[in-house]
GROMACS .gro file of C-alpha atoms in nm:
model
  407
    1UNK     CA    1   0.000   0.000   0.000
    2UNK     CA    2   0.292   0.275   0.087
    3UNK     CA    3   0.414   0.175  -0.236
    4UNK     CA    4   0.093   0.258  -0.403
    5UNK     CA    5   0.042   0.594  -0.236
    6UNK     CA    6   0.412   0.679  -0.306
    7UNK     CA    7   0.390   0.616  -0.713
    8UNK     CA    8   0.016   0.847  -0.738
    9UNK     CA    9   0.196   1.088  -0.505
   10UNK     CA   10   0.503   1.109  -0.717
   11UNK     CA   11   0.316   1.131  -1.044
   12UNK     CA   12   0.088   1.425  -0.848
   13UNK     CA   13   0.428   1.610  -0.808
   14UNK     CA   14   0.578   1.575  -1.159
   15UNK     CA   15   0.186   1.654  -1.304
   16UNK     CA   16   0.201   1.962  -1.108
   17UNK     CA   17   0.523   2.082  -1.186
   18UNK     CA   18   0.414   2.004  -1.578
   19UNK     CA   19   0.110   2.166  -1.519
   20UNK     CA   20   0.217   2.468  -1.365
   21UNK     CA   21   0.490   2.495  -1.645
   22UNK     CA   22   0.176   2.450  -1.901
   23UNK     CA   23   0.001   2.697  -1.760
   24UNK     CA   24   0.281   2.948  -1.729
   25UNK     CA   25   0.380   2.890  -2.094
   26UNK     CA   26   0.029   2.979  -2.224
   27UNK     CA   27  -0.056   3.217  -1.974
   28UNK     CA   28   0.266   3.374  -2.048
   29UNK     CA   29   0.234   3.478  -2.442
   30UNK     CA   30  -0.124   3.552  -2.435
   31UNK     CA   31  -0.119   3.904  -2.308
   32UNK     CA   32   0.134   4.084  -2.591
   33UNK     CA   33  -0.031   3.849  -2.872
   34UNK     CA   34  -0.182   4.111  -3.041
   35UNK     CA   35   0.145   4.311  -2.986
   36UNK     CA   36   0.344   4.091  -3.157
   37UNK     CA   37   0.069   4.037  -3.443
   38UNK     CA   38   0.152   4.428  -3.499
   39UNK     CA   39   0.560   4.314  -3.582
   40UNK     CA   40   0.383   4.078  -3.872
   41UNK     CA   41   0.344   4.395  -4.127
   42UNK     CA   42   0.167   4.699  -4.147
   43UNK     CA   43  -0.162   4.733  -4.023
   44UNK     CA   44  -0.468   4.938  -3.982
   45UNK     CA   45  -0.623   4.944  -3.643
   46UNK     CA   46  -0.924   4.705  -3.798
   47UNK     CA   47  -0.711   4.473  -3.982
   48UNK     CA   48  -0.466   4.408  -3.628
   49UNK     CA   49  -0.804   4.412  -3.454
   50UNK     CA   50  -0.967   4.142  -3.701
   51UNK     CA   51  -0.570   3.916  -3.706
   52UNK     CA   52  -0.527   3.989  -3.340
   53UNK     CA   53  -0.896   3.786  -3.280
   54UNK     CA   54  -0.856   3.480  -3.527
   55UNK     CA   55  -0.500   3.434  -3.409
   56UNK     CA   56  -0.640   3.421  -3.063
   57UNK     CA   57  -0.949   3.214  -3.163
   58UNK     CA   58  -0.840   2.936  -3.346
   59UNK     CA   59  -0.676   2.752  -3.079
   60UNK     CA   60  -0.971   2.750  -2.891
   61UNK     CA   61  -1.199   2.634  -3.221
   62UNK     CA   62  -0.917   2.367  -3.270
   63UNK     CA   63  -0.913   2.200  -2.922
   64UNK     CA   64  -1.301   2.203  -2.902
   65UNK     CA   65  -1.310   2.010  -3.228
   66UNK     CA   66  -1.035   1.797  -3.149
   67UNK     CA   67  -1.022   1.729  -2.783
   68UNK     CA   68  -1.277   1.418  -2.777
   69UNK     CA   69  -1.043   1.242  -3.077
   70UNK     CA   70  -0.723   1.307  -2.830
   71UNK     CA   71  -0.962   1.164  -2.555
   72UNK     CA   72  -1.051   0.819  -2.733
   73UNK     CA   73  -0.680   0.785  -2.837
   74UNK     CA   74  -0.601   0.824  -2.455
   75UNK     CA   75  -0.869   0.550  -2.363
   76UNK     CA   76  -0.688   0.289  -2.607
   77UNK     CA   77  -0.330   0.383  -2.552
   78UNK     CA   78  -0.269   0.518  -2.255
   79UNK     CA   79  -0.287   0.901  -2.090
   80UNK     CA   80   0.080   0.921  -2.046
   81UNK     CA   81   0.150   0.911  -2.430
   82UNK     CA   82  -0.067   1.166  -2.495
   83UNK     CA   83   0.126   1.368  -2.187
   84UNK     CA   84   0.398   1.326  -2.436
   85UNK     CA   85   0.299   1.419  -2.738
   86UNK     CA   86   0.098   1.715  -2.605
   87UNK     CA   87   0.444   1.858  -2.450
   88UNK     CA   88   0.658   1.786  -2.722
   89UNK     CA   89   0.434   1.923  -3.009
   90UNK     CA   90   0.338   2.210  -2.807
   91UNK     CA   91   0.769   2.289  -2.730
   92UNK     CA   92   0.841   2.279  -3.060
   93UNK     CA   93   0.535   2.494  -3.231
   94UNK     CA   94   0.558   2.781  -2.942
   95UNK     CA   95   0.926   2.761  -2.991
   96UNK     CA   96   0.853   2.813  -3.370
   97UNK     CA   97   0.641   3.082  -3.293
   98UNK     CA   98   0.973   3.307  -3.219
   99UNK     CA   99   1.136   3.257  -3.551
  100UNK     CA  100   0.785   3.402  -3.763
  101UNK     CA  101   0.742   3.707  -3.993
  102UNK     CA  102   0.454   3.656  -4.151
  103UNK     CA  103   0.072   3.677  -3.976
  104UNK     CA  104  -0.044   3.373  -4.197
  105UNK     CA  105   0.271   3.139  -4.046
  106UNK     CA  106   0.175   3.265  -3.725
  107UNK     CA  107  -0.167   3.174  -3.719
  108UNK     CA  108  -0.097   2.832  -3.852
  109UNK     CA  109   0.118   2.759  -3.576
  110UNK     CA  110  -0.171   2.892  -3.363
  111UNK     CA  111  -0.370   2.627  -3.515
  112UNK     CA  112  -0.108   2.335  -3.466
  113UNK     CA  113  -0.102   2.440  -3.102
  114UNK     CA  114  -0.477   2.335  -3.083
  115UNK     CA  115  -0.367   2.025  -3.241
  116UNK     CA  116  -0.102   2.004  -2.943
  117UNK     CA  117  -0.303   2.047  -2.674
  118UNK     CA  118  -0.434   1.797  -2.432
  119UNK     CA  119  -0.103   1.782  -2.115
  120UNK     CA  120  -0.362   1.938  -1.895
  121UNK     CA  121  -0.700   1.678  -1.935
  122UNK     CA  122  -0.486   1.380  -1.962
  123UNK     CA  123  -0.280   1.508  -1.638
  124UNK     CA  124  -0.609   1.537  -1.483
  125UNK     CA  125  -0.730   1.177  -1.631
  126UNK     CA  126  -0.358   1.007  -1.533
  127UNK     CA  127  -0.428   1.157  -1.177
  128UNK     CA  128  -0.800   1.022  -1.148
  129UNK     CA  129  -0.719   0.686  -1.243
  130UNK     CA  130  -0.388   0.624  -1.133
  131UNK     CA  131  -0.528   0.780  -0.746
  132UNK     CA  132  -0.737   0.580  -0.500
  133UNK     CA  133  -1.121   0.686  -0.532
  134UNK     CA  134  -1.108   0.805  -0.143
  135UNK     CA  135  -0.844   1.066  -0.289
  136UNK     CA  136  -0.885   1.172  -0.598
  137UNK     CA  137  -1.106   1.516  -0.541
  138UNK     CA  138  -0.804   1.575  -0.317
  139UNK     CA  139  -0.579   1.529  -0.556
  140UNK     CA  140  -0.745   1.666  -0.818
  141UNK     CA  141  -0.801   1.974  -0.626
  142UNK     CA  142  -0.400   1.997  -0.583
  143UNK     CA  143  -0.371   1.908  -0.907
  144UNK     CA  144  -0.580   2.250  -1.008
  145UNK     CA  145  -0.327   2.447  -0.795
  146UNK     CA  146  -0.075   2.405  -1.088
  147UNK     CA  147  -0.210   2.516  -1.400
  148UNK     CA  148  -0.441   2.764  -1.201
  149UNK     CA  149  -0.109   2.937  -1.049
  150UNK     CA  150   0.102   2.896  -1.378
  151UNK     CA  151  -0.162   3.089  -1.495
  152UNK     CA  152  -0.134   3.358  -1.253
  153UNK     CA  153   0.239   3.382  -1.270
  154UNK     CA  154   0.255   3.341  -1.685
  155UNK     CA  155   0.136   3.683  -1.711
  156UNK     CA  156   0.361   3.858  -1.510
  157UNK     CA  157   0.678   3.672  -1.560
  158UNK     CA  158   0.606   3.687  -1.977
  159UNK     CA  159   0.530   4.093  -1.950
  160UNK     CA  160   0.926   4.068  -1.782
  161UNK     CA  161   1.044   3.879  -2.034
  162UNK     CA  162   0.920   4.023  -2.307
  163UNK     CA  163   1.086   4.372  -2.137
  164UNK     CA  164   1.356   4.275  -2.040
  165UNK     CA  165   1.435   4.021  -2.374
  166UNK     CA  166   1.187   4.041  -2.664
  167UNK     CA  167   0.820   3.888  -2.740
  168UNK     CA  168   1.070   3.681  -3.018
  169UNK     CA  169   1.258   3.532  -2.682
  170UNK     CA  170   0.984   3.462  -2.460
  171UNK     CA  171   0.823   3.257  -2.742
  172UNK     CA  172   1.161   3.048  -2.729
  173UNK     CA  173   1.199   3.054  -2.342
  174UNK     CA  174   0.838   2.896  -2.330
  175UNK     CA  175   0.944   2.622  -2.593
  176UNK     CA  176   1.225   2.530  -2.379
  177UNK     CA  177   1.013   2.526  -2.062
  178UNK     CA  178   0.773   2.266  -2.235
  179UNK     CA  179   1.069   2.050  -2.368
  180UNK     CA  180   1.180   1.999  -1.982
  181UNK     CA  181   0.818   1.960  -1.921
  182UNK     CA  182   0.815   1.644  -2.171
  183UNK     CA  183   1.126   1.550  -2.011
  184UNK     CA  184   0.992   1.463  -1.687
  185UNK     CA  185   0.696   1.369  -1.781
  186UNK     CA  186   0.851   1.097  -2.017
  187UNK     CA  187   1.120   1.002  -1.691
  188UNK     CA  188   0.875   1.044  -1.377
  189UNK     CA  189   0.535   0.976  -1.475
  190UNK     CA  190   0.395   0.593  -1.425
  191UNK     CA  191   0.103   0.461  -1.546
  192UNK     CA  192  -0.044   0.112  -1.476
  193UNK     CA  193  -0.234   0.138  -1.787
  194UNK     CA  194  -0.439  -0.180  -1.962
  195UNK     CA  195  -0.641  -0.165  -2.295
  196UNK     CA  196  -0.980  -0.176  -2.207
  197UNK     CA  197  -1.144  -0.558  -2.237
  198UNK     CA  198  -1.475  -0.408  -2.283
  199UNK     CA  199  -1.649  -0.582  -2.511
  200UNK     CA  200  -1.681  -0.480  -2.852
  201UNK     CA  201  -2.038  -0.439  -2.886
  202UNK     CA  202  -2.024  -0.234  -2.608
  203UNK     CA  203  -1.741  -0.007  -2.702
  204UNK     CA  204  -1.911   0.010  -3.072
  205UNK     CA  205  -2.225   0.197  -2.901
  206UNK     CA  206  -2.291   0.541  -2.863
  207UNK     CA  207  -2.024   0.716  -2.587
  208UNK     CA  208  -2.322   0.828  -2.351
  209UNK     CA  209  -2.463   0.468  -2.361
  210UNK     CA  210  -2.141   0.322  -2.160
  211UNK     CA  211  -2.252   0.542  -1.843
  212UNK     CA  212  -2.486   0.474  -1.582
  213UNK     CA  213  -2.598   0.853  -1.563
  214UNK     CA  214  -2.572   1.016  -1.893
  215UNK     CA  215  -2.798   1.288  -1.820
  216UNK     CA  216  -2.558   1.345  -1.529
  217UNK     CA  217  -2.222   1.328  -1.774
  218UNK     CA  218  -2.394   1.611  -2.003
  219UNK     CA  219  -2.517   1.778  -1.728
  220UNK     CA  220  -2.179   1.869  -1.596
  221UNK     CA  221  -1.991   1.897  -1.941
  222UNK     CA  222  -2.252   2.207  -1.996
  223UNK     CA  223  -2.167   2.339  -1.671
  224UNK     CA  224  -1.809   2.332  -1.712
  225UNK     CA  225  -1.915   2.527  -2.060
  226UNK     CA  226  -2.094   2.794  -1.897
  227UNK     CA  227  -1.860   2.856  -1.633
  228UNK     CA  228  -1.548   2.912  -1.829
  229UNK     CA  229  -1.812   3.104  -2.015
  230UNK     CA  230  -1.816   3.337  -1.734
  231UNK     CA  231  -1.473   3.339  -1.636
  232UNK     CA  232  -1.429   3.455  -1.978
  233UNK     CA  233  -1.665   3.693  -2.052
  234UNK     CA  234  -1.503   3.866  -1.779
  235UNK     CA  235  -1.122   3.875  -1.942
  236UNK     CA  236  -1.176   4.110  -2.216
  237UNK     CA  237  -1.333   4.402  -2.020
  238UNK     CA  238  -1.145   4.423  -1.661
  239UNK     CA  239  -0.941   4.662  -1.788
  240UNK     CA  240  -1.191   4.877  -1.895
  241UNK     CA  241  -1.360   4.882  -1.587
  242UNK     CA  242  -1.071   4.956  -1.365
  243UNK     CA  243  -1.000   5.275  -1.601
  244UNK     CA  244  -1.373   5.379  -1.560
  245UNK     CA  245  -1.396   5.333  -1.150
  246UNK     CA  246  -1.070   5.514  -1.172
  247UNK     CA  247  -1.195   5.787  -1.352
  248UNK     CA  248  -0.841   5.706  -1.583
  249UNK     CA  249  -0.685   5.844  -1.319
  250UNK     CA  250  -0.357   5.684  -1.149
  251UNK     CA  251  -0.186   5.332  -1.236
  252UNK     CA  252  -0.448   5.189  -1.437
  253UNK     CA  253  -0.240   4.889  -1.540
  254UNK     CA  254  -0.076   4.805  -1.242
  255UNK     CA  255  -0.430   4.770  -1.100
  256UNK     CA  256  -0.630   4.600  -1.372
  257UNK     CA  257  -0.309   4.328  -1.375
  258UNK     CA  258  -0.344   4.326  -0.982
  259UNK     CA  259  -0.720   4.252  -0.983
  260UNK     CA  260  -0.712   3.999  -1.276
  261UNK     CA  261  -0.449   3.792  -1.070
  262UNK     CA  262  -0.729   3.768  -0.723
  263UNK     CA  263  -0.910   3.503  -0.853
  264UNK     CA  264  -0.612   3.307  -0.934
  265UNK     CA  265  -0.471   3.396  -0.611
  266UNK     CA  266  -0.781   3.253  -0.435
  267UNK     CA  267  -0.824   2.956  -0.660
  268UNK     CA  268  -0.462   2.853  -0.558
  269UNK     CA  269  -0.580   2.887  -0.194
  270UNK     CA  270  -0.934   2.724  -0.189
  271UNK     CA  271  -0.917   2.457  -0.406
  272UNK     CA  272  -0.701   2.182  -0.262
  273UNK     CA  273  -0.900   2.261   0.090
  274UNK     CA  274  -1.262   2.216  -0.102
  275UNK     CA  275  -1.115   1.912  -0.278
  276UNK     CA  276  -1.064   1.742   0.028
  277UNK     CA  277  -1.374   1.857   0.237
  278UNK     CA  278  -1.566   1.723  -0.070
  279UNK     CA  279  -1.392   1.384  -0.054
  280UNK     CA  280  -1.485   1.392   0.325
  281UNK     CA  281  -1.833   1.544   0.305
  282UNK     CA  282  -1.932   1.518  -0.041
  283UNK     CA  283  -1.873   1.676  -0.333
  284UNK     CA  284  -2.183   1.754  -0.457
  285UNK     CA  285  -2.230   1.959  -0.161
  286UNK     CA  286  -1.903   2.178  -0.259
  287UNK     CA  287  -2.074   2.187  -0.617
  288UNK     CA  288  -2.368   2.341  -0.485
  289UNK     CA  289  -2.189   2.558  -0.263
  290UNK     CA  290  -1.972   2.719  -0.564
  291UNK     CA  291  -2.256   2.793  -0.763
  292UNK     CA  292  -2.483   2.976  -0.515
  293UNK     CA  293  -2.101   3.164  -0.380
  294UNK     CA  294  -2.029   3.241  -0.761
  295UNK     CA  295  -2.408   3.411  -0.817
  296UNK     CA  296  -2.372   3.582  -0.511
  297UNK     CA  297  -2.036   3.734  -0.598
  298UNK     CA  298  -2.077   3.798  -0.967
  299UNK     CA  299  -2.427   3.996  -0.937
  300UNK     CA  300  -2.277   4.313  -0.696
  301UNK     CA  301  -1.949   4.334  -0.942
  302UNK     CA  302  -2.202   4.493  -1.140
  303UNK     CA  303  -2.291   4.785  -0.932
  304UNK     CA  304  -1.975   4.854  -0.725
  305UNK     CA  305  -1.845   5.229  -0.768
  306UNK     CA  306  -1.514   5.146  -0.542
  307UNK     CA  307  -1.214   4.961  -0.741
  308UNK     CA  308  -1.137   4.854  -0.392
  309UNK     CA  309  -1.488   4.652  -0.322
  310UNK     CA  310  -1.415   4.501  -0.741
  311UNK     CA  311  -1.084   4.376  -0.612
  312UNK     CA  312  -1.261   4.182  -0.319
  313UNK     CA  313  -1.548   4.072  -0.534
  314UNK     CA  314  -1.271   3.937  -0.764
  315UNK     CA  315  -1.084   3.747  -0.509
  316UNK     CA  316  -1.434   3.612  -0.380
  317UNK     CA  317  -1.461   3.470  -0.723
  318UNK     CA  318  -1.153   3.282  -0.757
  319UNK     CA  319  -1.295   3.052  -0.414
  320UNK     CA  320  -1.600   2.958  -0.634
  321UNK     CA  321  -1.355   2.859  -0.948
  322UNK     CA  322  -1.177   2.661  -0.648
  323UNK     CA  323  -1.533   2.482  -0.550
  324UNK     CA  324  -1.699   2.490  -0.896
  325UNK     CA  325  -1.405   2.310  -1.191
  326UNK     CA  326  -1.270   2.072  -0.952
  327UNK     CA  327  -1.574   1.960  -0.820
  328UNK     CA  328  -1.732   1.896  -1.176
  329UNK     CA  329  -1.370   1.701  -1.263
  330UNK     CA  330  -1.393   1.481  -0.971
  331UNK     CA  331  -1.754   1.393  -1.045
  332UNK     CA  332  -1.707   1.334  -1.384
  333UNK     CA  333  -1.379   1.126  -1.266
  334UNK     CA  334  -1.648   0.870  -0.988
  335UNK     CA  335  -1.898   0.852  -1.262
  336UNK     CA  336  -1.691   0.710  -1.560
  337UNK     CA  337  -1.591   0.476  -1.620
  338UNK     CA  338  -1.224   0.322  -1.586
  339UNK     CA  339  -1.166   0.285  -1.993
  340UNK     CA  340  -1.301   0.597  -2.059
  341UNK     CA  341  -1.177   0.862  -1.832
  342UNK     CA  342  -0.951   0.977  -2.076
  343UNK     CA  343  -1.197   1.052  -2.339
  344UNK     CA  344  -1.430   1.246  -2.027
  345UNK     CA  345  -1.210   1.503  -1.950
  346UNK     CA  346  -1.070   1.527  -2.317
  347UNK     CA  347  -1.469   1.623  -2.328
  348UNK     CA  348  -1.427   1.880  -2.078
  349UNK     CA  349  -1.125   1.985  -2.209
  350UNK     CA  350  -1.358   2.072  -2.507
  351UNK     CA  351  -1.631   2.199  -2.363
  352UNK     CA  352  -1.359   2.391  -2.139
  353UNK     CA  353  -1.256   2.579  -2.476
  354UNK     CA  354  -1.639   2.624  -2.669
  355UNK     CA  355  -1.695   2.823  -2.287
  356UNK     CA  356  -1.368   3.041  -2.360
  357UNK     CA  357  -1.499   3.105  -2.701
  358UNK     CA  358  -1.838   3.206  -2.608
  359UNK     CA  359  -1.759   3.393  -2.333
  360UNK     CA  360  -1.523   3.636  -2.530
  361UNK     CA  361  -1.777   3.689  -2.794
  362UNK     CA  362  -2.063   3.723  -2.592
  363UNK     CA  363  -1.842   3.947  -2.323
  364UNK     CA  364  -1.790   4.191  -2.580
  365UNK     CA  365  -2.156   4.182  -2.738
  366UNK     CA  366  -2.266   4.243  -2.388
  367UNK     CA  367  -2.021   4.511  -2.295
  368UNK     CA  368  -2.142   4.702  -2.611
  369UNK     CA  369  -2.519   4.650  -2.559
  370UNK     CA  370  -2.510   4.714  -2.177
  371UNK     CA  371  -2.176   4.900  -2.075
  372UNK     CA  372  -1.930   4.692  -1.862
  373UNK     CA  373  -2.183   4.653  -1.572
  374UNK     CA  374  -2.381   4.433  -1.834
  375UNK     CA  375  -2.088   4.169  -1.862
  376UNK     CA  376  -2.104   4.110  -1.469
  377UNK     CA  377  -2.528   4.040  -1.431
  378UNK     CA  378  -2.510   3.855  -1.764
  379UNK     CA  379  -2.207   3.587  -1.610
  380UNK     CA  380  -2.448   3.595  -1.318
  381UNK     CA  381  -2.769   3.523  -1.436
  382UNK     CA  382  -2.616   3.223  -1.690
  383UNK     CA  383  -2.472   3.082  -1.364
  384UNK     CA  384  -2.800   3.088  -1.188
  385UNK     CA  385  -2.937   2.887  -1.493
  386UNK     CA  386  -2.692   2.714  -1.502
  387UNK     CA  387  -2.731   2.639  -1.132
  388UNK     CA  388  -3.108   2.561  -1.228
  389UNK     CA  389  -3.070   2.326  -1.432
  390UNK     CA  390  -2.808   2.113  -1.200
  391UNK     CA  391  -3.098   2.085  -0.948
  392UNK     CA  392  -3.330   1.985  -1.270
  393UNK     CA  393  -3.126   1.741  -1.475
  394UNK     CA  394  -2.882   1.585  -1.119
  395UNK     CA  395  -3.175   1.576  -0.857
  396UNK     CA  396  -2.977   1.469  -0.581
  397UNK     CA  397  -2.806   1.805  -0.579
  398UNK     CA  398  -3.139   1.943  -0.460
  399UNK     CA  399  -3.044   1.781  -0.164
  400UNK     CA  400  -2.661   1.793  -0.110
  401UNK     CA  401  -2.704   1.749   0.263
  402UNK     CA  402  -2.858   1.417   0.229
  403UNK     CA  403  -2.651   1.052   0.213
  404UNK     CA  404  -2.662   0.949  -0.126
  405UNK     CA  405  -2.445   0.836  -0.399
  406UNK     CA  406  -2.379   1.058  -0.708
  407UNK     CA  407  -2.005   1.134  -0.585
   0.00000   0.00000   0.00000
């Protein structure tokens, strides 16, 4: 048994590290992307404006097409391969991305990096099947920690970087941080994995027909839609709203990149302690709990006139990201099966990125329909029906206090 506990413990510590360095390395280019679409040639304001968005986009459109395909691959040969090949295609095509001079070759390699993606839902998947069942939502929790504070540090450390170095550089820098990542991941990482022996008829059907609870499975792959939906209808407008509660007055950027980094800050916090109270008391009552926490935060952010009181409503935020994309991982995780956890949370992976796209073009519809306010009640009411139809489609969430069996 020590044995045991010390291999899903060690592979916990090399996923994070991976993840972490993920998250950093994506986190990390993303906010002088349009900057360095500018170096590809001479643009009007629309034209950057129209390259800066499909360079941004098409990741996202690729790993919402192609996540489930990644996911069934994983399911037949194993997560840790696709570990490898996600870090190793992605080191080489961000790499790449240093070396390019023409907007066309740049949003190629955009696209390729969809292609790439997948270290972070098979980590997740590697860590749900390779930990006991009495763990996982702890470990998964922890596991969150990583790519939720690579996140929060990419920013910063890639705005040095880029400084201090050039936007070429950091593109490199990040290449090389993935190659280690693929390093350790190829050294470090066990998995006691075995070919399904499913049979065939079985494994021929429909995907939703191999789980108990399919209306439960769907249930939480919307979820996890709508509330990266939210996250990231938020994204495009903080800024803006800092510069209007400051009346542009004072260190606008200093405090919009402040208040962006709360939720992270409180994510990193609150999720490995919600992870384990759910594995203790239930995780459908932490799933509950981060839905009613999220409304309750979301709907004020709307109406505050203090940058202060946004900067606490933020950090309030980032405890309900802790309770809410764990929670729905580690249910997903005890309701699939075995064989096809891998192709699960390559689902949520894509569902994950159809929420990022939404969000940003419904965030900026809003924004222009309602002012910034709008962007804050709109994330707030989807979560409430969102929240509405959890108690609807998973009725033992309507009562999460209650001994029963869902997680």
């Amino acid at each position: 048994m020590k044995g045991a506990l010390t291999g899903w413990r060690r592979n916990l510590a090399v996923l994070w590290l991976g993840t972490f360095i993920a998250g950093m390395g994506f986190s990390g280019v993303m906010p002088f992307l349009s900057l360095y679409v500018g170096q590809m040639g001479d643009f009007s304001k629309n034209e950057l404006t129209m390259y800066s968005g499909i360079t941004y986009a098409v990741t996202f459109f690729v790993v919402a097409v192609v996540s489930p395909l990644w996911g069934k691959l994983a399911d037949q040969r194993g997560r840790k391969i696709m570990l490898l090949r996600s870090s190793l295609g992605m080191a080489f095509v961000i790499g790449a991305m240093g070396f390019v001079h023409n907007i066309w070759i740049l949003i190629l390699l955009r696209f390729l990096q969809g292609l790439c993606a997948g270290y972070i839902p098979n980590a997740s998947a590697l860590i749900a099947t390779e930990t006991p069942k009495e763990s996982s939502g702890t470990a998964i929790g922890i596991l969150t920690t990583g790519y939720v504070s690579g996140n929060l540090i990419g920013p910063i450390l890639g705005g040095v970087l880029a400084q201090v170095f050039s936007i070429r550089l950091t593109f490199i820098i990040t290449g090389i941080l993935l190659l280690i990542v693929f390093v350790l991941s190829l050294t470090l990482v066990h998995e006691s994995f075995k070919p399904s022996d499913a049979p065939i008829a079985k494994r021929d059907g429909s995907l939703l027909s191999q789980f108990k609870n399919p209306t439960l499975i769907i249930t939480l792959l919307v979820s996890t839609m709508i509330i990266q939906m939210g996250n990231n209808s938020i994204t495009p407008i903080i800024s803006l709203y800092v510069k209007e509660l400051m009346h542009n007055v004072g260190p606008i950027t200093v405090v919009a990149g402040i208040i962006a980094a709360l939720p992270g800050i409180s994510t990193l916090l609150s999720a490995p302690r919600l992870g384990r109270l759910g594995d203790h008391r239930g995780a459908d009552r932490i799933l509950v709990f981060g839905f009613v926490f999220a409304i309750l935060m979301y709907f004020p952010q709307g109406f505050v006139s203090s940058v202060w009181t946004l900067g606490l409503l933020r950090f309030m935020i980032g405890i309900s990201d802790g309770a809410l994309f764990p929670t729905v991982q580690t249910l997903l995780s005890k309701n699939t099966p075995r064989e096809l956890t891998g192709t699960i949370f390559s689902w949520n992976q894509s569902f994950q990125a159809a929420g990022s796209m939404l969000g940003s073009l419904l965030g900026g519809a809003v924004s222009g329909w309602f002012d910034y306010n709008g962007v804050f009640i709109f994330t707030a009411l989807s979560l409430l029906l969102n929240f509405i139809g959890v108690l609807i489609f998973i009725p033992s969430m309507r009562h999460p206090f209650a001994k029963h069996s869902v997680d």
